[in-house]
PDB file of C-alpha atoms in Angstrom:
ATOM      1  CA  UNK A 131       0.000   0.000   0.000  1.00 49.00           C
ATOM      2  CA  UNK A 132       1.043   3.572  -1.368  1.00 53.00           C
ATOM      3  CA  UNK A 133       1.776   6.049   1.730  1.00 58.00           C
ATOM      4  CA  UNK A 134      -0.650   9.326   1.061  1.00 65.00           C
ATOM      5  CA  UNK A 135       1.248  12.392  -0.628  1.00 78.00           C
ATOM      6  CA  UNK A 136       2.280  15.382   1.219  1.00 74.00           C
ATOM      7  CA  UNK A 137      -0.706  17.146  -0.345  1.00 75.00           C
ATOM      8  CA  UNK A 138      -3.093  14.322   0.962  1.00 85.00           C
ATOM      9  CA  UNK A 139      -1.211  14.939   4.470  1.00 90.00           C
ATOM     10  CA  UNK A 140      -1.400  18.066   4.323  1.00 93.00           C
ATOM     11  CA  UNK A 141      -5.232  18.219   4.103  1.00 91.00           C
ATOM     12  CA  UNK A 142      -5.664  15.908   6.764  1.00 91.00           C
ATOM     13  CA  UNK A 143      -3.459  17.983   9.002  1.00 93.00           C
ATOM     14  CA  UNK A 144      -5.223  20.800   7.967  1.00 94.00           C
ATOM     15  CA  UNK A 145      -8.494  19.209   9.181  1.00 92.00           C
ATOM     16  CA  UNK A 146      -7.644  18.008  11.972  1.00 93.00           C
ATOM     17  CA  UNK A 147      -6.304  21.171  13.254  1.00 95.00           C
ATOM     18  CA  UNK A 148      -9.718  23.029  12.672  1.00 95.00           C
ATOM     19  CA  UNK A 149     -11.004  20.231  14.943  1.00 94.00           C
ATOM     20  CA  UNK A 150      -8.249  20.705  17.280  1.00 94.00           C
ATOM     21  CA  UNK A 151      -9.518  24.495  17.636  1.00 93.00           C
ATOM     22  CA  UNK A 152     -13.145  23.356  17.596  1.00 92.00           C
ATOM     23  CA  UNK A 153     -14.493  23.801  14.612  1.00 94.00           C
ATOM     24  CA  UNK A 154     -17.429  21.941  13.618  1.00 95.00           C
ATOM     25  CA  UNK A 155     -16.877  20.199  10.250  1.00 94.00           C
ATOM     26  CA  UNK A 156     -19.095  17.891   8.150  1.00 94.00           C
ATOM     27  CA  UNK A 157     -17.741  15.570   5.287  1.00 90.00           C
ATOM     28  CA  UNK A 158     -19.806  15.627   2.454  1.00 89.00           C
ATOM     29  CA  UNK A 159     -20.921  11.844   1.170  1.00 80.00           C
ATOM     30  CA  UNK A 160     -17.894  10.817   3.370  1.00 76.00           C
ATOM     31  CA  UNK A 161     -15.124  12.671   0.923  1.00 76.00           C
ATOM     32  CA  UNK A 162     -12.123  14.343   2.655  1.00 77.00           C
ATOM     33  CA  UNK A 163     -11.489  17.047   0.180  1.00 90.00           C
ATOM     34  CA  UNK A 164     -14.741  18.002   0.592  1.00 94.00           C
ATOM     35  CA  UNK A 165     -16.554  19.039   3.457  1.00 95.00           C
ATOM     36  CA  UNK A 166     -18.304  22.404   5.465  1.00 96.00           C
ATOM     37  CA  UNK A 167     -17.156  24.418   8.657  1.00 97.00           C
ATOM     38  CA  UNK A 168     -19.467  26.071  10.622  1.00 97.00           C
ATOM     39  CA  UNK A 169     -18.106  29.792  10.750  1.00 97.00           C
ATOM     40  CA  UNK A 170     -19.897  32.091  13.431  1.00 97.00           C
ATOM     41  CA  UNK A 171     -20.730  35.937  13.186  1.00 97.00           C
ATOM     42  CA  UNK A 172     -17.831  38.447  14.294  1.00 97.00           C
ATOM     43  CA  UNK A 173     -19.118  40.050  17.580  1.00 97.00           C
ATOM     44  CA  UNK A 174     -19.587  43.604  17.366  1.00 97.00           C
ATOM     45  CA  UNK A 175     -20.500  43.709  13.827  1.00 98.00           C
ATOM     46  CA  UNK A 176     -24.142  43.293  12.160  1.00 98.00           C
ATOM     47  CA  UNK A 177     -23.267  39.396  11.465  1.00 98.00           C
ATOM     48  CA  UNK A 178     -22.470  38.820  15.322  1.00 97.00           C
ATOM     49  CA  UNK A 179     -24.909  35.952  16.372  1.00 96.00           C
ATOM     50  CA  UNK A 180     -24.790  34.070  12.891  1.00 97.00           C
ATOM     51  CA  UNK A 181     -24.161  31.011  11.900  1.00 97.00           C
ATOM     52  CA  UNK A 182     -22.853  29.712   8.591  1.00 97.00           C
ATOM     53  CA  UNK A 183     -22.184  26.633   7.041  1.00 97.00           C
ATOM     54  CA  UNK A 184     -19.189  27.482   4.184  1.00 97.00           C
ATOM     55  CA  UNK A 185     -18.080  24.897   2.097  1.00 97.00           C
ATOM     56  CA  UNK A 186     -14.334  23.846   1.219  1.00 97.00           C
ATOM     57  CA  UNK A 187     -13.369  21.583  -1.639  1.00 95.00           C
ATOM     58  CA  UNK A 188      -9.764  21.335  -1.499  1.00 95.00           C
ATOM     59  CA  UNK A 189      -8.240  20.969  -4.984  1.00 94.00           C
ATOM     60  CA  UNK A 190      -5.851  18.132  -5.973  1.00 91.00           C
ATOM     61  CA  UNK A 191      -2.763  20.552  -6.008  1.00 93.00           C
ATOM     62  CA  UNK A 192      -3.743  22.049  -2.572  1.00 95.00           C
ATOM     63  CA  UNK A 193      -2.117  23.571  -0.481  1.00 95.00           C
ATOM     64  CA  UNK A 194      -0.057  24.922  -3.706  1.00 94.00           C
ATOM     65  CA  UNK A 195      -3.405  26.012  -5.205  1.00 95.00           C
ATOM     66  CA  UNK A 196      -6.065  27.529  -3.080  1.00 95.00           C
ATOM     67  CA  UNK A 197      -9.335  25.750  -1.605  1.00 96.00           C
ATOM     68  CA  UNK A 198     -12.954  26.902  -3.307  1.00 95.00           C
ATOM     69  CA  UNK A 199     -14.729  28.201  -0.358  1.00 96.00           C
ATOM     70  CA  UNK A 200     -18.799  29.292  -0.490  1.00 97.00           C
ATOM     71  CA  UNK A 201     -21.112  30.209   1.832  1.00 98.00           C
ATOM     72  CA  UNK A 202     -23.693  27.512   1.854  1.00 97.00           C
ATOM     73  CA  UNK A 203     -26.596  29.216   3.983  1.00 96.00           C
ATOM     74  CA  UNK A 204     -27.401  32.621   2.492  1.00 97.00           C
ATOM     75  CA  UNK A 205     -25.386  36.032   3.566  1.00 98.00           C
ATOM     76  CA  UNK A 206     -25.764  39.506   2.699  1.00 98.00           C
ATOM     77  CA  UNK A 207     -22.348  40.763   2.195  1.00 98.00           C
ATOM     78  CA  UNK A 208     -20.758  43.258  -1.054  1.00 98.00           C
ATOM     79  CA  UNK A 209     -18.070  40.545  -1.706  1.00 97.00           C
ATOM     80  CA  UNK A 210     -20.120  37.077  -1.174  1.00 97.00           C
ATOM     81  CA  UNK A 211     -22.287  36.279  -4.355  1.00 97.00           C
ATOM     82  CA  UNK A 212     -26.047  35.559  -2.646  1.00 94.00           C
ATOM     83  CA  UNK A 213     -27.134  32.939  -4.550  1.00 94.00           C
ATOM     84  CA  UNK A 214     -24.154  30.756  -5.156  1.00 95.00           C
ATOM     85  CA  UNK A 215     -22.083  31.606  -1.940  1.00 97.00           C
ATOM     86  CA  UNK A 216     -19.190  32.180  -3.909  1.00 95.00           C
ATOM     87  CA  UNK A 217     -16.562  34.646  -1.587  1.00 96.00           C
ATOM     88  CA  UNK A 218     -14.460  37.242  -3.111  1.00 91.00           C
ATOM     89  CA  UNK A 219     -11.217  37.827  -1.764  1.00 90.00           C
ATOM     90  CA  UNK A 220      -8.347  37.864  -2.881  1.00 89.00           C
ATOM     91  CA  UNK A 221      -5.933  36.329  -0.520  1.00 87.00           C
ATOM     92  CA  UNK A 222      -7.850  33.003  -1.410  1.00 90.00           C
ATOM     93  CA  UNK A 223      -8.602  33.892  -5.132  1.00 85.00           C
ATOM     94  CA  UNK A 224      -5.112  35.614  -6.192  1.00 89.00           C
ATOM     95  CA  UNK A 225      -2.386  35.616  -3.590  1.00 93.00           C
ATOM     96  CA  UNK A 226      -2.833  32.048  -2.072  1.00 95.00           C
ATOM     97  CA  UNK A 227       0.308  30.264  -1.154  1.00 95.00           C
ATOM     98  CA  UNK A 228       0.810  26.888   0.545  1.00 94.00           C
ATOM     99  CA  UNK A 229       2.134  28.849   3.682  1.00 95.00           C
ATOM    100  CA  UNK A 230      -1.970  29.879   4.552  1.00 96.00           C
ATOM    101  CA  UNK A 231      -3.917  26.470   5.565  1.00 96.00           C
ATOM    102  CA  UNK A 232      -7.492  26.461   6.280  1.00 96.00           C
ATOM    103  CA  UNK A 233      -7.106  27.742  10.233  1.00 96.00           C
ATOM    104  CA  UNK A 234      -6.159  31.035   8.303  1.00 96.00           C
ATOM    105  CA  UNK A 235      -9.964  31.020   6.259  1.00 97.00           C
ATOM    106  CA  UNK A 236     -11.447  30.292   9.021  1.00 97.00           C
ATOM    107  CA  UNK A 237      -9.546  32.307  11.672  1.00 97.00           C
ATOM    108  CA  UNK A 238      -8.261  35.363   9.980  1.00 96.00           C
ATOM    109  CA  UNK A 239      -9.519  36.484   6.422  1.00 97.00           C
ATOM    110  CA  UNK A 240     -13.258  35.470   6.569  1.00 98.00           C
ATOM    111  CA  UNK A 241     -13.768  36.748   9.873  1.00 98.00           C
ATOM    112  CA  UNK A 242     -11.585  40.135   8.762  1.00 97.00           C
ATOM    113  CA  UNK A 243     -13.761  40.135   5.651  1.00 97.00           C
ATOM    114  CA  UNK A 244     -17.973  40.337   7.462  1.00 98.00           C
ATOM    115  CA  UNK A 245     -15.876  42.648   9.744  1.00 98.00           C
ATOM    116  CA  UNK A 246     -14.835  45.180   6.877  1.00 97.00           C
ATOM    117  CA  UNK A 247     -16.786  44.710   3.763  1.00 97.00           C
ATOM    118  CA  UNK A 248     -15.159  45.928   0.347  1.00 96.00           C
ATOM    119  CA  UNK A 249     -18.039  47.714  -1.496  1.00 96.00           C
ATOM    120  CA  UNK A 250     -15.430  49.006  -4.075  1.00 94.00           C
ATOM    121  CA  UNK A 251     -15.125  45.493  -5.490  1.00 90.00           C
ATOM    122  CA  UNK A 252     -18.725  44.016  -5.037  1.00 95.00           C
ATOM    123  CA  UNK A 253     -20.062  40.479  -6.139  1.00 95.00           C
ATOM    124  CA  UNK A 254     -23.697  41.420  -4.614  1.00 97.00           C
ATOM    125  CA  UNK A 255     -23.908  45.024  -6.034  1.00 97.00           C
ATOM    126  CA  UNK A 256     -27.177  45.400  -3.909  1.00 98.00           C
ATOM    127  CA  UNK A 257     -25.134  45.199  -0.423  1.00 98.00           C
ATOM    128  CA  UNK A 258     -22.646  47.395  -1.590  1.00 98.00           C
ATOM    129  CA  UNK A 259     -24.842  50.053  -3.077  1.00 98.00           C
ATOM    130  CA  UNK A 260     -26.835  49.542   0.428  1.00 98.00           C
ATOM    131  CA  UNK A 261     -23.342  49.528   2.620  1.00 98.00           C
ATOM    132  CA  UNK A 262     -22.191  53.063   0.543  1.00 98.00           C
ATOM    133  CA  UNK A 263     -25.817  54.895   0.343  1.00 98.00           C
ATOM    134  CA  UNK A 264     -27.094  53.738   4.056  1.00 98.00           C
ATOM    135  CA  UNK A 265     -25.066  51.989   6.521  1.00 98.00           C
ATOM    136  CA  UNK A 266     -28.102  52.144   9.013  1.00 98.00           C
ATOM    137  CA  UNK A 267     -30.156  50.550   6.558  1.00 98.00           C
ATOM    138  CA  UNK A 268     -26.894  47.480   5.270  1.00 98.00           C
ATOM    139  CA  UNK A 269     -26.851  46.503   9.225  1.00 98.00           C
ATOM    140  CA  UNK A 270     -30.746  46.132   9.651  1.00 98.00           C
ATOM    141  CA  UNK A 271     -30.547  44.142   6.392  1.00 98.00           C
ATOM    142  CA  UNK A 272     -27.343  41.505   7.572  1.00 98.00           C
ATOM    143  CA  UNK A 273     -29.196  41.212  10.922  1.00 98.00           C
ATOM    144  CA  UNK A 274     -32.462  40.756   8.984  1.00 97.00           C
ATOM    145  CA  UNK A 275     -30.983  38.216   6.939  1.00 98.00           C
ATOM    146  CA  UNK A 276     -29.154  36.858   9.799  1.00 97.00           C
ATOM    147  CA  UNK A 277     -32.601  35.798  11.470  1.00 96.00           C
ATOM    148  CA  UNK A 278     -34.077  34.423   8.802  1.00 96.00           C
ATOM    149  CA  UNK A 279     -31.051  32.117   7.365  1.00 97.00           C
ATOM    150  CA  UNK A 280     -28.656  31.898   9.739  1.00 97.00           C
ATOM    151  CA  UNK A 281     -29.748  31.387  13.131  1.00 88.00           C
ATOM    152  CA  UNK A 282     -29.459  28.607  15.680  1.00 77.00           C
ATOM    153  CA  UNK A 283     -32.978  27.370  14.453  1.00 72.00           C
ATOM    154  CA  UNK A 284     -32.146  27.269  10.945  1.00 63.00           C
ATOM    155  CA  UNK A 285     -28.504  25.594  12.035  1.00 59.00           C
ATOM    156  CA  UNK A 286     -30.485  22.850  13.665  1.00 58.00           C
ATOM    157  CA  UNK A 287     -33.475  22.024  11.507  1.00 57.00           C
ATOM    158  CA  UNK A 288     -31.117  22.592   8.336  1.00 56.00           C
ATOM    159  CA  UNK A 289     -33.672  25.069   7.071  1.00 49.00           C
ATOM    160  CA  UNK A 290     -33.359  28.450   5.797  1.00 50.00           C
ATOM    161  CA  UNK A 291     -31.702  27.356   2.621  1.00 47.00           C
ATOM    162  CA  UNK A 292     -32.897  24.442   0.030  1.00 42.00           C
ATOM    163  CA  UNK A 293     -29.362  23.571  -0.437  1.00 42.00           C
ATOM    164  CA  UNK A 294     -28.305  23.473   2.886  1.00 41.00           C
ATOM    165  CA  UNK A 295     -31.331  21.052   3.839  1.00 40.00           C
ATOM    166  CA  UNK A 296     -30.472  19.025   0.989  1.00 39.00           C
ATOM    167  CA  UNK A 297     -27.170  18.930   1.610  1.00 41.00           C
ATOM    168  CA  UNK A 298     -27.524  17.777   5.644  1.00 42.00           C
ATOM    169  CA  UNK A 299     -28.030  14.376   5.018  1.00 41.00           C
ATOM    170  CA  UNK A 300     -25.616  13.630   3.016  1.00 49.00           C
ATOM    171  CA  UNK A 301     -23.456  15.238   5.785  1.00 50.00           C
ATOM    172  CA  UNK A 302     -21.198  13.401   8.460  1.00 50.00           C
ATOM    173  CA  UNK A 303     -19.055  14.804  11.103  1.00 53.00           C
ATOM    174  CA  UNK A 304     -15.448  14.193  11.474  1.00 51.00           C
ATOM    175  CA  UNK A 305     -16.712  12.674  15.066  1.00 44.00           C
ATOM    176  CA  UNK A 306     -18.217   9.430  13.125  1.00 44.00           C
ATOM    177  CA  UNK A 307     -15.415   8.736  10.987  1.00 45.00           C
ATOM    178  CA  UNK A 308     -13.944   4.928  12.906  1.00 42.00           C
ATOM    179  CA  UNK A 309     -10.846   4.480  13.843  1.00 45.00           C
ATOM    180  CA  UNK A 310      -9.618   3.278  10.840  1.00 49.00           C
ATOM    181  CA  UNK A 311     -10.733   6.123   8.969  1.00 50.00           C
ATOM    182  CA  UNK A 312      -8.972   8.182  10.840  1.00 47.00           C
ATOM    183  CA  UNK A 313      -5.676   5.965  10.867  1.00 50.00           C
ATOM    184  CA  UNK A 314      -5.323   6.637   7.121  1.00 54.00           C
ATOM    185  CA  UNK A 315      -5.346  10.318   7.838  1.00 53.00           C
ATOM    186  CA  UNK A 316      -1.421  10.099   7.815  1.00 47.00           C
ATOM    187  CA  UNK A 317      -0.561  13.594   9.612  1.00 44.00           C
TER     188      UNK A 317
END
C-alpha cells in the first residue's frame, strides 16, 4: 500500500487542526477534500450571532493552489455572491500560497472580511450600493438576513436554505469517521 502524498497529508493535518480548535466540520458523502465548517458571526458587527455553514473543496494541487470556499446558507455581504455563496477575496482567489492552511480562512480572512466589507469590489452590487448609500439601513438588512437564514434554528433544523437542507443528510461529522478512517489520515 502507497503512503498518502504530502498534499493528501497536508489536508488531513489541515483538518484536523480546525477540529483541534473546535471547529465543527461535516464531510460531504464521506469525501475528505470536501466538506463544510461552521463559521460564526464576528461580535460587534451586524453578522455577530450568525451562523454559517461554508463549504471547502480542497483541490488536488492544494495547499499549492487555493481551496474553493462558499457560503452555503445565504449572507448579505458586497463581496459574497447571494445565490451561489461564492466569496471574493483575494488572498484566497489571487495571492494564495501553501504557507496559509485552512485555520487562516477560518480564523483570519473570513472573519476580517464580514468585519470590513469591500463595497469598491462588489459580487452582490445590492449590499454594496446599500453599505455606501445607508449603513443604518446594510446593518438592519445583515441582521435581517441573519434571522431568517442563519440562526441557531435554521442551524439545527437545516432550514433556511434548500441547499443546505439538501445537503444535511448527506453530511457526516469528522466525530463518526472509525478508527480506521482516521488511521489513514497520515498527519
Amino acid at each position: 500500500m502507497s503512503s498518502p502524498s504530502a498534499g493528501k497529508r497536508r489536508a488531513d493535518a489541515d483538518v484536523v487542526k480546525l477540529v483541534s480548535k473546535h471547529r465543527e466540520v461535516n464531510m460531504i458523502n464521506h469525501q475528505r477534500n470536501t466538506f463544510t465548517v461552521r463559521l460564526d458571526g464576528p461580535e460587534e458587527t451586524p453578522y455577530e450571532g450568525g451562523i454559517w455553514r461554508v463549504r471547502v473543496t480542497l483541490p488536488d494541487k492544494y495547499p499549492f493552489k487555493s481551496p474553493s470556499i462558499g457560503f452555503v446558507n445565504r449572507i448579505f455581504h458586497p463581496n459574497i455572491d447571494e445565490n451561489s455563496g461564492t466569496v471574493c477575496l483575494d488572498v484566497i482567489n489571487q495571492t494564495w500560497t501553501a504557507l496559509y492552511d485552512l485555520s487562516n480562512i477560518f480564523d483570519e480572512f473570513l472573519p476580517h472580511l464580514l468585519r470590513y466589507p469591500n463595497p469598491l469590489d462588489p459580487m452582490n452590487s445590492n449590499a454594496a450600493s446599500l453599505l455606501l448609500h445607508d449603513k443604518d439601513g446594510y446593518d438592519s438588512k445583515v441582521r435581517e438576513y441573519v434571522v431568517q437564514f442563519a440562526n441557531r434554528d435554521v442551524e439545527a433544523t437545516g432550514a433556511g436554505d434548500e441547499a443546505a437542507g439538501a445537503q444535511e443528510s448527506d453530511n457526516s461529522s469528522l466525530s463518526e469517521f472509525s478508527d480506521d478512517d482516521v488511521a489513514g489520515m497520515e498527519l
